[in-house]
Amino acid sequence: MAHPDPGFAGRAARLHELLAPSLADDWPNLPVVRGEGAYLVGLDGRRYLDFVSGMAACNLGHCHPRVVAAARQQLETLIHGPVGVALYDPILQLSDALAAVTPGGLDMFFWSNGGTEAVEGALKLARYVTRRPAIVAFIGGFHGRSLGAASVTTSSVKYRHHYEPLLPAVYHVPYPYCYRCPFRAAATGSCCDDPFHSLDRLFRHVVSPADVAAIIVEPILGEGGYVVPPPEFLPRLRDYCDRYDILLILDEIQTGFGRTGHMFAAETFGVRPDILVLSKSIASGFPLSAVAARRDLMSRWSAGAHGTTFGGNPVACAAAVATLQVLRDEGVLENVRARSAEAMDALARLQRTSPFIGDVRGRGLMIGVEFVDPERDGAPAGEVVRHILAEALRRGLLLYPAGYAGHVLRVIPPLIVTREELAAGLAILTEVVEGLPGQWRSGETTRRGG
Ligand code: PLP
């Protein structure tokens, strides 16, 4: 392995001089020299098991050889078009390949660079084609940080503080967070009606459904705390949208590309979106995102109504084509399901012995462990999670929090994680949780989220 630039350590020590606090003060800014599958290799020479997967952007692990080969070949051929000026094959190949796997026959695409940008695009598309102004989103959802995307984001108030006024005509209703359900409906085991009662109330008193262009929702809350809705929630939401001719935008930026054990969580939950937003793992770490919609919708978004310079970059598209091929050819989804069962089992065992674990939930390899303070009536325990993150990292395991108080541990190993790698990561986590001291006070963790 090539020796890292000897200047790196000095520059890493000046991190807080060089990068904005919103980048520098995140967790843990581990200086790394390379990524290999499920591992990041640190500047300190250690191999860290990466159970953050590049914030769910590297589902195939770091530097999958087939993705690297496809990107390298494209890099030597054409780096930039842009689309609209030059038509290059990777963007067409990718559109064809993605149309074959999107749920509900979404077969036309607008290509952009990152998740936030795709959410912006989806909101604009919905307004444009419906000629309706309003958008409904769910409390706890995270959709990005631009002024439009932040308007539909409520996973934590920190994403909105000092940025008001945001977009007008955006309304929020509760997401079914069963573990902390204010109505304790979860105790009955039946789906909470509250989101639908809230929608009824909203449409009766605040905004006419005839003014609502779209409802945007994450199939599983990501940044908002890895909250899995009851199975009937999304199909009921689909029916609700149909009743009022409202478009359903599914934000699968985090859940997409195999994370939940199916190619998309839409399949996991049996729901058909009108518009799908995709990014993160779409190109195994290259910046790329998509707004996907049915042709009859997308074809009404006229020329000039939206656009991009870098979106659908040829290298990113080539990497995405290779990513889809690997997902199809290499038994990745089967691996997700097998590893998921092992992880859920191990974490459920840990929950039985630890008073600090309130809930273990997830689908596929998108698993959240919610930590609570047993001495404060199960209050969210961000401090406990912060301690676990630091102790796990010391032992060579990289993890990241979620939730408004940083009280949920994300367990998102790459989808190619082997049984042995998963077991090694979970053994570290178990050791740290079993060694937790008795007393804690809850608090916020500092982090950027995503
Ligand atoms: N939507 C969801 C569900 C996300 O998880 C994220 C990022 O974490 C975004 C949107 C925003 O994506 P980006 O950070 O690429 O702008």
PDB file of N, CA, C and O and ligand atoms in Angstrom, residues 55 114-117 119 142-145 218 222-223 251 253-254 279-280 449-450, ligand 1:
ATOM      1  N   MET A  55     -22.271   6.786   5.323  1.00  0.00           N
ATOM      2  CA  MET A  55     -23.630   7.311   5.582  1.00  0.00           C
ATOM      3  C   MET A  55     -24.635   6.688   4.597  1.00  0.00           C
ATOM      4  O   MET A  55     -25.409   7.377   3.922  1.00  0.00           O
ATOM      5  N   GLY A 114     -27.061  15.098  -5.587  1.00  0.00           N
ATOM      6  CA  GLY A 114     -27.144  14.642  -4.200  1.00  0.00           C
ATOM      7  C   GLY A 114     -28.588  14.543  -3.766  1.00  0.00           C
ATOM      8  O   GLY A 114     -29.502  14.964  -4.506  1.00  0.00           O
ATOM      9  N   GLY A 115     -28.798  14.026  -2.560  1.00  0.00           N
ATOM     10  CA  GLY A 115     -30.153  13.767  -2.092  1.00  0.00           C
ATOM     11  C   GLY A 115     -31.007  15.018  -2.016  1.00  0.00           C
ATOM     12  O   GLY A 115     -32.145  15.048  -2.510  1.00  0.00           O
ATOM     13  N   THR A 116     -30.451  16.064  -1.412  1.00  0.00           N
ATOM     14  CA  THR A 116     -31.209  17.304  -1.249  1.00  0.00           C
ATOM     15  C   THR A 116     -31.703  17.829  -2.588  1.00  0.00           C
ATOM     16  O   THR A 116     -32.863  18.245  -2.723  1.00  0.00           O
ATOM     17  N   GLU A 117     -30.808  17.781  -3.556  1.00  0.00           N
ATOM     18  CA  GLU A 117     -31.148  18.304  -4.878  1.00  0.00           C
ATOM     19  C   GLU A 117     -32.290  17.495  -5.516  1.00  0.00           C
ATOM     20  O   GLU A 117     -33.156  18.059  -6.196  1.00  0.00           O
ATOM     21  N   VAL A 119     -34.618  15.919  -3.828  1.00  0.00           N
ATOM     22  CA  VAL A 119     -35.845  16.274  -3.103  1.00  0.00           C
ATOM     23  C   VAL A 119     -36.394  17.597  -3.639  1.00  0.00           C
ATOM     24  O   VAL A 119     -37.600  17.727  -3.899  1.00  0.00           O
ATOM     25  N   PHE A 142     -36.465  13.445   7.484  1.00  0.00           N
ATOM     26  CA  PHE A 142     -35.285  14.198   7.043  1.00  0.00           C
ATOM     27  C   PHE A 142     -35.207  14.087   5.531  1.00  0.00           C
ATOM     28  O   PHE A 142     -35.158  12.993   4.973  1.00  0.00           O
ATOM     29  N   HIS A 143     -35.176  15.244   4.874  1.00  0.00           N
ATOM     30  CA  HIS A 143     -35.139  15.234   3.410  1.00  0.00           C
ATOM     31  C   HIS A 143     -34.047  16.119   2.837  1.00  0.00           C
ATOM     32  O   HIS A 143     -33.957  16.252   1.611  1.00  0.00           O
ATOM     33  N   GLY A 144     -33.242  16.745   3.699  1.00  0.00           N
ATOM     34  CA  GLY A 144     -32.144  17.549   3.182  1.00  0.00           C
ATOM     35  C   GLY A 144     -32.137  18.956   3.756  1.00  0.00           C
ATOM     36  O   GLY A 144     -32.963  19.309   4.594  1.00  0.00           O
ATOM     37  N   ARG A 145     -31.166  19.748   3.260  1.00  0.00           N
ATOM     38  CA  ARG A 145     -30.858  21.011   3.939  1.00  0.00           C
ATOM     39  C   ARG A 145     -31.001  22.264   3.091  1.00  0.00           C
ATOM     40  O   ARG A 145     -30.701  23.350   3.577  1.00  0.00           O
ATOM     41  N   GLU A 218     -40.520   9.263   4.156  1.00  0.00           N
ATOM     42  CA  GLU A 218     -39.486   8.222   4.153  1.00  0.00           C
ATOM     43  C   GLU A 218     -40.152   6.901   4.550  1.00  0.00           C
ATOM     44  O   GLU A 218     -40.874   6.867   5.554  1.00  0.00           O
ATOM     45  N   GLY A 222     -34.834   7.830   8.645  1.00  0.00           N
ATOM     46  CA  GLY A 222     -33.392   7.628   8.766  1.00  0.00           C
ATOM     47  C   GLY A 222     -32.841   8.499   9.873  1.00  0.00           C
ATOM     48  O   GLY A 222     -32.817   8.123  11.042  1.00  0.00           O
ATOM     49  N   GLU A 223     -32.416   9.693   9.482  1.00  0.00           N
ATOM     50  CA  GLU A 223     -31.877  10.650  10.448  1.00  0.00           C
ATOM     51  C   GLU A 223     -32.822  10.841  11.649  1.00  0.00           C
ATOM     52  O   GLU A 223     -32.384  11.072  12.777  1.00  0.00           O
ATOM     53  N   ASP A 251     -39.268   9.097  -0.382  1.00  0.00           N
ATOM     54  CA  ASP A 251     -37.846   9.439  -0.288  1.00  0.00           C
ATOM     55  C   ASP A 251     -37.084   8.180   0.102  1.00  0.00           C
ATOM     56  O   ASP A 251     -37.037   7.790   1.267  1.00  0.00           O
ATOM     57  N   ILE A 253     -33.874   7.791  -0.467  1.00  0.00           N
ATOM     58  CA  ILE A 253     -32.461   8.149  -0.560  1.00  0.00           C
ATOM     59  C   ILE A 253     -31.624   7.261   0.350  1.00  0.00           C
ATOM     60  O   ILE A 253     -30.531   6.828  -0.017  1.00  0.00           O
ATOM     61  N   GLN A 254     -32.151   6.946   1.515  1.00  0.00           N
ATOM     62  CA  GLN A 254     -31.400   6.091   2.447  1.00  0.00           C
ATOM     63  C   GLN A 254     -31.818   4.622   2.380  1.00  0.00           C
ATOM     64  O   GLN A 254     -31.003   3.725   2.573  1.00  0.00           O
ATOM     65  N   SER A 279     -30.692   8.498  -4.077  1.00  0.00           N
ATOM     66  CA  SER A 279     -29.323   9.026  -4.100  1.00  0.00           C
ATOM     67  C   SER A 279     -28.437   8.058  -3.299  1.00  0.00           C
ATOM     68  O   SER A 279     -28.541   6.852  -3.474  1.00  0.00           O
ATOM     69  N   LYS A 280     -27.607   8.590  -2.432  1.00  0.00           N
ATOM     70  CA  LYS A 280     -26.695   7.814  -1.588  1.00  0.00           C
ATOM     71  C   LYS A 280     -26.062   6.640  -2.340  1.00  0.00           C
ATOM     72  O   LYS A 280     -25.186   6.842  -3.149  1.00  0.00           O
ATOM     73  N   GLY A 449     -25.406  14.701  10.970  1.00  0.00           N
ATOM     74  CA  GLY A 449     -26.560  13.898  10.563  1.00  0.00           C
ATOM     75  C   GLY A 449     -26.623  13.709   9.055  1.00  0.00           C
ATOM     76  O   GLY A 449     -25.840  14.292   8.319  1.00  0.00           O
ATOM     77  N   GLY A 450     -27.546  12.867   8.621  1.00  0.00           N
ATOM     78  CA  GLY A 450     -27.703  12.665   7.180  1.00  0.00           C
ATOM     79  C   GLY A 450     -28.369  11.369   6.856  1.00  0.00           C
ATOM     80  O   GLY A 450     -28.732  10.608   7.703  1.00  0.00           O
TER      81      GLY A 450
HETATM   82  N1  PLP B   1     -33.342  12.216   2.301  1.00  0.00           N
HETATM   83  C1  PLP B   1     -32.928  11.257   3.133  1.00  0.00           C
HETATM   84  C2  PLP B   1     -33.876  10.178   3.533  1.00  0.00           C
HETATM   85  C3  PLP B   1     -31.623  11.259   3.625  1.00  0.00           C
HETATM   86  O1  PLP B   1     -31.228  10.290   4.470  1.00  0.00           O
HETATM   87  C4  PLP B   1     -30.747  12.279   3.202  1.00  0.00           C
HETATM   88  C5  PLP B   1     -29.352  12.345   3.723  1.00  0.00           C
HETATM   89  O2  PLP B   1     -29.014  11.783   4.705  1.00  0.00           O
HETATM   90  C6  PLP B   1     -31.215  13.268   2.330  1.00  0.00           C
HETATM   91  C7  PLP B   1     -32.517  13.205   1.899  1.00  0.00           C
HETATM   92  C8  PLP B   1     -30.310  14.383   1.862  1.00  0.00           C
HETATM   93  O3  PLP B   1     -29.292  13.873   1.069  1.00  0.00           O
HETATM   94  P1  PLP B   1     -27.910  14.676   0.856  1.00  0.00           P
HETATM   95  O4  PLP B   1     -27.206  14.692   2.172  1.00  0.00           O
HETATM   96  O5  PLP B   1     -27.202  13.861  -0.191  1.00  0.00           O
HETATM   97  O6  PLP B   1     -28.254  16.023   0.363  1.00  0.00           O
END
